[in-house]
Amino acid sequence: MIVGNKFWDEEKDAPILKRNANYINRENCEYICKRAEHFYDIMLSYIKEDINVEIKEDCNDKEILRIIKLDAERTFNKEENRKLLIQVLQSIYPITNDYHQGISFISSFLLLFLEPKDVVKIITGLHKYYLPGYFKAMPKAYVRDSRVFLSILNIFHPKLYEHIKNLITPEAFVSKWFIGLNVHVLTFESLMLFFENLLKEGEIFLFKYSIALCKTLEQEIINTSDVSKLLALLRLDQKLFPNDYKVSEGQKIGEFFLNIIHTAKTIDLSNINLPKLRDEAYEQMRLEEERRKQIEMERLLTDDEIIFSDEEDFTQAEDEPESETAGVDDENEGEIKYTEDENEKKNDKNEMVVETKNVQDFKDGKDIDMKYSKNEDFKNNDNIGKVDNKEAKNIHEKNQKYAQDNINKVHVKVEVNEKREMEEY
């Protein structure tokens, strides 16, 4: 792409080039492209097998295609370059069966130097052999490895570990390194070196790089207790670290970023048991998820208004036509209310509606549901004894039984949320 006659006129201020720092230009673009062509050769020496891919002309998921097009608009200025990126991304989608914006970052960087098919090959290799599970909308594998990074940091730099851990969770900032692979973080000169080492060493180099970056910024990190400032530091925000950033006057422009990569290459992680740390991280995530579900269930059972329902009565009520006076025609019949869990409105498949009756009169002795809430008549158990109608006690006991039965319904309600279980990450 960068060797095209019009590229440097049309895309000179494109978002993807913000970290170029004039490293690539009209004069050296052919040399840089030849250097990038070796990326796949380096990958082959690591994975030991060729990768066959095909370019897709369309995407069968219209929502994914819409997001892909938006990402292309955020990356390049000219429509023809956007179309190339769209072609690459929709060709990768059937392979990953999901989409994360990090794929767009990596693809757009590689597309500057390589043909679309070669870009798809490299992304496929990263997905299958280097970073499996990272390029998902809700990437558990990435969350796991962000915690592994923190465990490794504790081994090498316990003070840094304690300081960061007490302020933010690692998944809040590590995505720029692990999923976006430092596109928009490092300058292009250092980014080329980063890719070469990652493709050569595999996933372990991500952890080496992460430790090296934290070590490089050790003093700045320790000196701040501001979460926003800490995030900006760890992401190498361009406002704090512009392309011409220098630690001292004697340092050359770009050397600060290159030194992070050089430091990473010297870090020895041979004694790190990565599978063990990953198992521990997964166990931590499992316990946290169990606790989250438990809290959700407790919240549903201890709301100010706990509403019980009978599916048969609900079905009958749904079949009855609504009227303007429904629920108030007969004082003895009580008030009929319908409630919806607001969280379930987002997904029609998960929608749960429960019917309840607030019984005001118990003369007819019917088998009816009861809405047990903080109303004036039943504010506490002592008030139940003050009710003249003895049937109130019986119905209260009945609803205690319903409460136990409805625990199963709450479990169902928790389970239907499984699809969104990792959204908080």
CSV table of C-alpha atoms in Angstrom, one decimal:
chain,number,residue,atom,x,y,z
A,1,MET,CA,0.0,0.0,0.0
A,2,ILE,CA,2.7,2.5,1.0
A,3,VAL,CA,4.6,2.1,-2.4
A,4,GLY,CA,1.6,3.5,-4.3
A,5,ASN,CA,2.1,6.8,-6.1
A,6,LYS,CA,-0.7,8.6,-4.3
A,7,PHE,CA,-0.5,7.0,-0.8
A,8,TRP,CA,1.7,9.7,0.8
A,9,ASP,CA,-0.5,12.5,-0.5
A,10,GLU,CA,-3.8,10.9,0.4
A,11,GLU,CA,-3.0,9.1,3.7
A,12,LYS,CA,-0.3,11.3,5.2
A,13,ASP,CA,-2.6,12.2,8.1
A,14,ALA,CA,-4.4,8.9,8.3
A,15,PRO,CA,-5.0,7.6,11.9
A,16,ILE,CA,-2.9,4.5,11.3
A,17,LEU,CA,0.2,6.6,10.7
A,18,LYS,CA,0.0,8.6,14.0
A,19,ARG,CA,2.9,6.6,15.4
A,20,ASN,CA,5.0,6.5,12.2
A,21,ALA,CA,7.2,9.3,13.4
A,22,ASN,CA,8.5,9.7,9.8
A,23,TYR,CA,10.2,6.3,10.1
A,24,ILE,CA,8.5,5.2,6.8
A,25,ASN,CA,8.6,7.7,4.0
A,26,ARG,CA,8.6,7.9,0.2
A,27,GLU,CA,12.3,7.2,0.0
A,28,ASN,CA,12.5,4.0,2.2
A,29,CYS,CA,9.0,2.5,1.8
A,30,GLU,CA,10.2,-0.3,-0.6
A,31,TYR,CA,12.9,-1.3,1.9
A,32,ILE,CA,10.4,-1.4,4.8
A,33,CYS,CA,8.0,-3.5,2.7
A,34,LYS,CA,10.8,-6.1,2.0
A,35,ARG,CA,11.6,-6.2,5.7
A,36,ALA,CA,7.9,-6.9,6.5
A,37,GLU,CA,7.8,-9.6,3.9
A,38,HIS,CA,10.0,-11.7,6.2
A,39,PHE,CA,7.3,-11.7,8.9
A,40,TYR,CA,5.6,-14.7,7.4
A,41,ASP,CA,9.0,-16.5,7.0
A,42,ILE,CA,9.7,-15.9,10.7
A,43,MET,CA,6.3,-17.3,11.6
A,44,LEU,CA,6.8,-20.4,9.5
A,45,SER,CA,10.1,-21.1,11.4
A,46,TYR,CA,8.0,-21.0,14.6
A,47,ILE,CA,4.8,-22.9,13.6
A,48,LYS,CA,6.5,-25.3,11.2
A,49,GLU,CA,3.6,-25.5,8.8
A,50,ASP,CA,2.2,-23.4,5.9
A,51,ILE,CA,-1.1,-21.6,6.2
A,52,ASN,CA,-3.7,-21.7,3.4
A,53,VAL,CA,-6.3,-19.0,3.3
A,54,GLU,CA,-8.7,-17.5,0.8
A,55,ILE,CA,-10.0,-13.9,0.4
A,56,LYS,CA,-13.7,-13.4,1.0
A,57,GLU,CA,-15.6,-10.9,-1.1
A,58,ASP,CA,-18.4,-10.6,1.5
A,59,CYS,CA,-19.3,-11.2,5.1
A,60,ASN,CA,-22.4,-13.3,6.0
A,61,ASP,CA,-22.8,-11.5,9.3
A,62,LYS,CA,-24.3,-8.0,8.5
A,63,GLU,CA,-23.7,-6.7,12.0
A,64,ILE,CA,-20.0,-7.7,12.0
A,65,LEU,CA,-19.7,-6.2,8.5
A,66,ARG,CA,-21.1,-2.9,9.8
A,67,ILE,CA,-18.5,-2.8,12.6
A,68,ILE,CA,-15.7,-3.7,10.2
A,69,LYS,CA,-16.7,-0.9,7.9
A,70,LEU,CA,-16.7,1.6,10.8
A,71,ASP,CA,-13.2,0.4,11.8
A,72,ALA,CA,-12.0,0.9,8.3
A,73,GLU,CA,-13.3,4.4,8.3
A,74,ARG,CA,-11.4,5.1,11.5
A,75,THR,CA,-8.2,3.8,9.9
A,76,PHE,CA,-7.7,5.1,6.4
A,77,ASN,CA,-8.8,8.3,4.5
A,78,LYS,CA,-9.3,6.9,1.0
A,79,GLU,CA,-12.1,4.5,0.1
A,80,GLU,CA,-9.9,2.2,-1.9
A,81,ASN,CA,-7.7,1.6,1.1
A,82,ARG,CA,-10.7,1.1,3.4
A,83,LYS,CA,-12.0,-1.5,1.0
A,84,LEU,CA,-8.7,-3.5,1.2
A,85,LEU,CA,-8.9,-3.5,5.0
A,86,ILE,CA,-12.6,-4.6,4.8
A,87,GLN,CA,-11.6,-7.4,2.5
A,88,VAL,CA,-9.0,-8.6,4.9
A,89,LEU,CA,-11.2,-8.4,8.0
A,90,GLN,CA,-14.1,-10.2,6.4
A,91,SER,CA,-11.7,-12.9,5.3
A,92,ILE,CA,-10.5,-13.4,8.8
A,93,TYR,CA,-13.9,-13.4,10.4
A,94,PRO,CA,-14.8,-17.0,9.3
A,95,ILE,CA,-11.5,-18.2,10.8
A,96,THR,CA,-11.9,-16.6,14.2
A,97,ASN,CA,-15.7,-16.8,14.3
A,98,ASP,CA,-15.7,-13.6,16.2
A,99,TYR,CA,-14.4,-10.0,15.9
A,100,HIS,CA,-12.3,-7.7,18.1
A,101,GLN,CA,-11.1,-4.3,17.1
A,102,GLY,CA,-7.5,-5.4,17.9
A,103,ILE,CA,-7.7,-7.5,14.6
A,104,SER,CA,-8.3,-4.2,12.8
A,105,PHE,CA,-5.3,-2.6,14.4
A,106,ILE,CA,-2.9,-5.4,13.5
A,107,SER,CA,-4.4,-5.9,10.0
A,108,SER,CA,-4.2,-2.2,9.0
A,109,PHE,CA,-0.5,-2.0,10.2
A,110,LEU,CA,0.5,-5.1,8.2
A,111,LEU,CA,-1.6,-4.0,5.2
A,112,LEU,CA,0.7,-1.0,4.8
A,113,PHE,CA,3.5,-3.3,3.7
A,114,LEU,CA,1.9,-6.6,2.6
A,115,GLU,CA,-0.7,-8.0,0.2
A,116,PRO,CA,-4.2,-8.7,1.7
A,117,LYS,CA,-3.7,-12.5,1.4
A,118,ASP,CA,-0.4,-12.4,3.3
A,119,VAL,CA,-2.0,-10.3,6.0
A,120,VAL,CA,-4.8,-12.8,6.4
A,121,LYS,CA,-2.1,-15.6,6.7
A,122,ILE,CA,-0.3,-13.8,9.5
A,123,ILE,CA,-3.5,-13.0,11.4
A,124,THR,CA,-4.6,-16.6,11.0
A,125,GLY,CA,-1.2,-17.8,12.4
A,126,LEU,CA,-1.4,-15.4,15.3
A,127,HIS,CA,-4.9,-16.7,16.1
A,128,LYS,CA,-4.1,-20.4,15.8
A,129,TYR,CA,-0.6,-20.7,17.1
A,130,TYR,CA,0.4,-17.6,19.1
A,131,LEU,CA,-2.6,-16.0,20.8
A,132,PRO,CA,-5.6,-18.5,20.6
A,133,GLY,CA,-8.7,-17.0,22.1
A,134,TYR,CA,-7.5,-13.4,22.2
A,135,PHE,CA,-9.4,-12.1,19.2
A,136,LYS,CA,-12.9,-12.6,20.7
A,137,ALA,CA,-15.5,-10.0,21.6
A,138,MET,CA,-15.2,-11.4,25.2
A,139,PRO,CA,-11.7,-12.9,25.3
A,140,LYS,CA,-11.3,-15.1,28.4
A,141,ALA,CA,-7.9,-16.1,27.3
A,142,TYR,CA,-6.7,-12.5,27.3
A,143,VAL,CA,-8.2,-11.9,30.7
A,144,ARG,CA,-6.4,-15.0,32.0
A,145,ASP,CA,-3.0,-13.9,30.5
A,146,SER,CA,-3.4,-10.3,31.8
A,147,ARG,CA,-3.5,-11.8,35.3
A,148,VAL,CA,-0.6,-14.1,34.5
A,149,PHE,CA,1.4,-11.0,33.6
A,150,LEU,CA,0.6,-9.5,37.0
A,151,SER,CA,1.8,-12.7,38.7
A,152,ILE,CA,5.1,-12.6,36.7
A,153,LEU,CA,5.5,-8.9,37.6
A,154,ASN,CA,5.2,-9.9,41.2
A,155,ILE,CA,8.2,-12.2,40.8
A,156,PHE,CA,10.4,-9.7,39.1
A,157,HIS,CA,9.2,-6.4,40.6
A,158,PRO,CA,7.0,-6.9,43.7
A,159,LYS,CA,6.8,-3.2,44.6
A,160,LEU,CA,5.5,-2.4,41.1
A,161,TYR,CA,3.1,-5.3,41.4
A,162,GLU,CA,1.6,-4.1,44.7
A,163,HIS,CA,1.3,-0.5,43.5
A,164,ILE,CA,-0.5,-1.5,40.2
A,165,LYS,CA,-2.6,-4.2,41.8
A,166,ASN,CA,-4.0,-1.7,44.4
A,167,LEU,CA,-5.1,0.8,41.8
A,168,ILE,CA,-6.3,-1.1,38.7
A,169,THR,CA,-7.0,-4.5,37.3
A,170,PRO,CA,-4.6,-5.7,34.6
A,171,GLU,CA,-7.3,-6.3,32.0
A,172,ALA,CA,-7.9,-2.5,32.0
A,173,PHE,CA,-4.7,-1.7,30.2
A,174,VAL,CA,-3.0,-4.9,29.0
A,175,SER,CA,-5.3,-5.2,25.9
A,176,LYS,CA,-3.2,-2.5,24.2
A,177,TRP,CA,-0.2,-4.8,24.4
A,178,PHE,CA,-1.7,-8.3,24.1
A,179,ILE,CA,-4.7,-7.8,21.7
A,180,GLY,CA,-3.7,-4.7,19.8
A,181,LEU,CA,0.0,-5.8,19.7
A,182,ASN,CA,1.1,-2.3,20.4
A,183,VAL,CA,-0.2,-0.8,17.2
A,184,HIS,CA,-0.9,2.9,18.2
A,185,VAL,CA,1.3,2.4,21.3
A,186,LEU,CA,4.9,2.0,19.9
A,187,THR,CA,6.4,4.1,17.2
A,188,PHE,CA,6.7,2.2,13.9
A,189,GLU,CA,10.5,1.7,14.2
A,190,SER,CA,10.1,-0.1,17.5
A,191,LEU,CA,6.9,-1.8,16.4
A,192,MET,CA,8.6,-3.5,13.5
A,193,LEU,CA,11.2,-4.9,16.0
A,194,PHE,CA,8.4,-5.9,18.3
A,195,PHE,CA,6.6,-8.0,15.6
A,196,GLU,CA,9.9,-9.7,14.6
A,197,ASN,CA,10.6,-10.8,18.1
A,198,LEU,CA,7.0,-11.9,18.8
A,199,LEU,CA,6.8,-14.0,15.7
A,200,LYS,CA,10.2,-15.5,16.5
A,201,GLU,CA,9.7,-16.3,20.2
A,202,GLY,CA,5.9,-16.7,20.4
A,203,GLU,CA,3.5,-15.6,23.2
A,204,ILE,CA,6.2,-15.6,25.8
A,205,PHE,CA,7.6,-12.4,24.3
A,206,LEU,CA,4.4,-10.6,25.2
A,207,PHE,CA,5.2,-11.2,28.9
A,208,LYS,CA,8.8,-10.2,28.4
A,209,TYR,CA,7.7,-7.0,26.7
A,210,SER,CA,5.2,-6.2,29.5
A,211,ILE,CA,7.8,-6.6,32.2
A,212,ALA,CA,10.3,-4.5,30.3
A,213,LEU,CA,7.8,-1.7,29.8
A,214,CYS,CA,6.9,-1.6,33.5
A,215,LYS,CA,10.5,-1.7,34.5
A,216,THR,CA,11.2,1.2,32.1
A,217,LEU,CA,8.5,3.3,33.7
A,218,GLU,CA,9.1,2.1,37.2
A,219,GLN,CA,9.7,5.5,38.8
A,220,GLU,CA,6.8,7.2,37.0
A,221,ILE,CA,4.4,4.4,38.0
A,222,ILE,CA,5.5,4.4,41.7
A,223,ASN,CA,5.1,8.2,41.9
A,224,THR,CA,1.5,8.3,40.8
A,225,SER,CA,-1.6,7.2,42.7
A,226,ASP,CA,-4.0,8.6,40.0
A,227,VAL,CA,-5.7,5.9,38.1
A,228,SER,CA,-6.1,7.9,34.9
A,229,LYS,CA,-2.4,8.9,35.0
A,230,LEU,CA,-1.4,5.3,35.6
A,231,LEU,CA,-3.4,4.1,32.7
A,232,ALA,CA,-1.9,6.7,30.4
A,233,LEU,CA,1.6,5.7,31.5
A,234,LEU,CA,1.0,2.0,30.9
A,235,ARG,CA,-0.6,2.6,27.5
A,236,LEU,CA,2.3,4.9,26.5
A,237,ASP,CA,-0.3,7.5,25.8
A,238,GLN,CA,0.9,9.8,23.0
A,239,LYS,CA,0.2,12.9,25.1
A,240,LEU,CA,2.8,11.7,27.6
A,241,PHE,CA,5.1,10.0,25.2
A,242,PRO,CA,5.1,11.8,21.9
A,243,ASN,CA,7.0,10.3,18.9
A,244,ASP,CA,10.0,12.4,19.7
A,245,TYR,CA,10.0,11.7,23.4
A,246,LYS,CA,13.4,11.6,25.0
A,247,VAL,CA,14.4,10.7,28.6
A,248,SER,CA,17.4,13.0,28.3
A,249,GLU,CA,18.9,15.5,25.9
A,250,GLY,CA,21.6,13.0,24.9
A,251,GLN,CA,19.0,10.3,23.9
A,252,LYS,CA,18.1,10.0,20.2
A,253,ILE,CA,14.5,10.4,19.0
A,254,GLY,CA,12.9,7.0,19.0
A,255,GLU,CA,15.5,5.4,21.3
A,256,PHE,CA,13.2,5.4,24.3
A,257,PHE,CA,10.7,3.1,22.5
A,258,LEU,CA,13.4,0.9,21.1
A,259,ASN,CA,15.0,0.4,24.5
A,260,ILE,CA,11.8,-1.2,25.7
A,261,ILE,CA,12.2,-3.9,23.1
A,262,HIS,CA,15.9,-4.3,23.7
A,263,THR,CA,15.2,-4.7,27.4
A,264,ALA,CA,12.5,-7.3,26.7
A,265,LYS,CA,14.9,-9.4,24.8
A,266,THR,CA,17.2,-9.7,27.8
A,267,ILE,CA,14.5,-10.8,30.3
A,268,ASP,CA,14.7,-14.5,31.1
A,269,LEU,CA,11.4,-16.2,31.7
A,270,SER,CA,12.7,-19.8,31.3
A,271,ASN,CA,11.9,-20.6,34.9
A,272,ILE,CA,8.3,-19.4,34.6
A,273,ASN,CA,5.7,-22.2,34.6
A,274,LEU,CA,3.3,-20.5,32.2
A,275,PRO,CA,0.7,-23.4,32.2
A,276,LYS,CA,0.6,-23.4,36.0
A,277,LEU,CA,0.1,-19.7,36.2
A,278,ARG,CA,-2.7,-19.9,33.6
A,279,ASP,CA,-4.4,-22.6,35.6
A,280,GLU,CA,-4.3,-20.5,38.7
A,281,ALA,CA,-5.6,-17.5,36.8
A,282,TYR,CA,-8.5,-19.5,35.4
A,283,GLU,CA,-9.4,-20.8,38.9
A,284,GLN,CA,-9.4,-17.2,40.2
A,285,MET,CA,-11.7,-16.2,37.3
A,286,ARG,CA,-14.0,-19.2,38.0
A,287,LEU,CA,-14.3,-18.3,41.7
A,288,GLU,CA,-15.0,-14.7,40.8
A,289,GLU,CA,-17.7,-15.7,38.4
A,290,GLU,CA,-19.3,-18.0,40.9
A,291,ARG,CA,-19.4,-15.2,43.4
A,292,ARG,CA,-20.8,-12.8,40.8
A,293,LYS,CA,-23.7,-15.3,40.1
A,294,GLN,CA,-24.3,-15.7,43.9
A,295,ILE,CA,-24.5,-12.0,44.4
A,296,GLU,CA,-26.9,-11.7,41.4
A,297,MET,CA,-29.1,-14.4,42.8
A,298,GLU,CA,-29.1,-12.9,46.3
A,299,ARG,CA,-30.0,-9.5,44.8
A,300,LEU,CA,-32.9,-11.0,42.9
A,301,LEU,CA,-34.2,-12.7,46.1
A,302,THR,CA,-33.8,-9.7,48.3
A,303,ASP,CA,-35.2,-6.8,46.2
A,304,ASP,CA,-37.6,-4.5,47.9
A,305,GLU,CA,-40.3,-6.3,46.0
A,306,ILE,CA,-39.9,-10.1,45.6
A,307,ILE,CA,-42.4,-11.2,43.0
A,308,PHE,CA,-43.5,-14.8,42.7
A,309,SER,CA,-45.4,-16.2,39.8
A,310,ASP,CA,-47.3,-19.2,38.7
A,311,GLU,CA,-46.7,-20.1,35.0
A,312,GLU,CA,-50.2,-21.5,34.6
A,313,ASP,CA,-51.9,-18.4,35.9
A,314,PHE,CA,-49.6,-16.3,33.8
A,315,THR,CA,-50.5,-18.1,30.7
A,316,GLN,CA,-54.2,-17.7,31.4
A,317,ALA,CA,-53.7,-14.0,32.1
A,318,GLU,CA,-51.9,-13.5,28.9
A,319,ASP,CA,-54.8,-15.0,27.0
A,320,GLU,CA,-57.3,-12.6,28.5
A,321,PRO,CA,-57.8,-9.3,26.7
A,322,GLU,CA,-56.6,-6.2,28.5
A,323,SER,CA,-59.1,-3.5,29.6
A,324,GLU,CA,-58.8,0.0,31.0
A,325,THR,CA,-60.2,-1.2,34.3
A,326,ALA,CA,-58.2,-4.4,34.6
A,327,GLY,CA,-57.1,-5.0,38.2
A,328,VAL,CA,-59.5,-2.4,39.7
A,329,ASP,CA,-63.0,-3.6,38.7
A,330,ASP,CA,-63.5,-5.7,41.8
A,331,GLU,CA,-61.9,-4.8,45.1
A,332,ASN,CA,-62.2,-8.4,46.2
A,333,GLU,CA,-60.2,-9.7,43.2
A,334,GLY,CA,-57.2,-7.6,44.1
A,335,GLU,CA,-54.7,-5.7,41.9
A,336,ILE,CA,-53.0,-7.4,39.0
A,337,LYS,CA,-49.5,-6.2,38.1
A,338,TYR,CA,-47.0,-7.3,35.5
A,339,THR,CA,-43.2,-6.7,36.0
A,340,GLU,CA,-40.3,-7.2,33.7
A,341,ASP,CA,-36.7,-7.7,34.7
A,342,GLU,CA,-35.1,-4.6,33.1
A,343,ASN,CA,-31.9,-6.5,32.4
A,344,GLU,CA,-33.7,-9.1,30.3
A,345,LYS,CA,-35.3,-6.6,27.9
A,346,LYS,CA,-32.0,-6.5,25.9
A,347,ASN,CA,-32.5,-10.1,24.8
A,348,ASP,CA,-35.9,-11.3,23.6
A,349,LYS,CA,-34.9,-14.9,24.2
A,350,ASN,CA,-34.1,-14.2,27.8
A,351,GLU,CA,-37.2,-12.1,28.5
A,352,MET,CA,-39.1,-13.2,31.6
A,353,VAL,CA,-42.4,-11.8,32.7
A,354,VAL,CA,-44.0,-12.7,35.9
A,355,GLU,CA,-47.6,-12.2,37.0
A,356,THR,CA,-48.4,-11.3,40.5
A,357,LYS,CA,-51.5,-10.6,42.5
A,358,ASN,CA,-51.6,-8.4,45.5
A,359,VAL,CA,-54.4,-10.0,47.5
A,360,GLN,CA,-56.5,-7.6,49.5
A,361,ASP,CA,-59.3,-10.0,50.4
A,362,PHE,CA,-59.2,-13.7,51.2
A,363,LYS,CA,-63.0,-14.4,51.6
A,364,ASP,CA,-63.4,-16.8,48.6
A,365,GLY,CA,-60.5,-19.0,49.8
A,366,LYS,CA,-59.2,-19.4,46.2
A,367,ASP,CA,-55.8,-20.9,45.5
A,368,ILE,CA,-54.1,-17.6,44.5
A,369,ASP,CA,-50.6,-16.1,44.3
A,370,MET,CA,-49.5,-13.4,46.6
A,371,LYS,CA,-47.2,-10.5,46.1
A,372,TYR,CA,-45.3,-10.2,49.3
A,373,SER,CA,-43.7,-6.7,49.7
A,374,LYS,CA,-43.2,-3.9,52.1
A,375,ASN,CA,-46.7,-2.6,52.1
A,376,GLU,CA,-48.5,-1.2,55.1
A,377,ASP,CA,-50.3,-4.4,56.0
A,378,PHE,CA,-47.3,-6.7,56.0
A,379,LYS,CA,-44.2,-4.7,56.9
A,380,ASN,CA,-42.9,-7.4,59.2
A,381,ASN,CA,-43.8,-10.8,60.7
A,382,ASP,CA,-45.4,-9.2,63.8
A,383,ASN,CA,-48.0,-7.5,61.6
A,384,ILE,CA,-49.2,-10.8,60.2
A,385,GLY,CA,-50.5,-11.7,63.7
A,386,LYS,CA,-52.5,-8.6,63.7
A,387,VAL,CA,-54.5,-9.4,60.6
A,388,ASP,CA,-58.0,-10.5,61.5
A,389,ASN,CA,-58.3,-12.8,58.6
A,390,LYS,CA,-56.6,-16.1,59.6
A,391,GLU,CA,-56.2,-17.1,56.0
A,392,ALA,CA,-53.4,-14.5,55.7
A,393,LYS,CA,-51.2,-16.6,57.8
A,394,ASN,CA,-51.8,-19.6,55.7
A,395,ILE,CA,-51.2,-17.7,52.5
A,396,HIS,CA,-48.0,-16.3,54.0
A,397,GLU,CA,-46.8,-19.8,54.7
A,398,LYS,CA,-47.7,-20.8,51.2
A,399,ASN,CA,-45.6,-18.0,49.8
A,400,GLN,CA,-42.7,-19.0,51.9
A,401,LYS,CA,-42.9,-22.4,50.1
A,402,TYR,CA,-43.2,-20.5,46.8
A,403,ALA,CA,-40.0,-18.6,47.7
A,404,GLN,CA,-38.1,-21.9,48.0
A,405,ASP,CA,-39.6,-23.1,44.8
A,406,ASN,CA,-38.6,-19.9,43.0
A,407,ILE,CA,-34.9,-20.3,43.8
A,408,ASN,CA,-34.9,-22.7,40.9
A,409,LYS,CA,-36.4,-20.0,38.7
A,410,VAL,CA,-33.7,-17.6,39.9
A,411,HIS,CA,-31.1,-20.2,38.8
A,412,VAL,CA,-32.7,-20.2,35.4
A,413,LYS,CA,-32.6,-16.5,35.3
A,414,VAL,CA,-28.9,-16.5,36.1
A,415,GLU,CA,-28.2,-19.2,33.5
A,416,VAL,CA,-29.9,-17.2,30.7
A,417,ASN,CA,-27.3,-14.5,31.5
A,418,GLU,CA,-24.4,-16.9,30.6
A,419,LYS,CA,-24.2,-15.3,27.2
A,420,ARG,CA,-23.1,-12.1,28.8
A,421,GLU,CA,-21.1,-13.6,31.6
A,422,MET,CA,-17.7,-12.0,30.7
A,423,GLU,CA,-19.0,-8.5,29.7
A,424,GLU,CA,-17.5,-7.0,32.9
A,425,TYR,CA,-14.0,-7.9,31.6
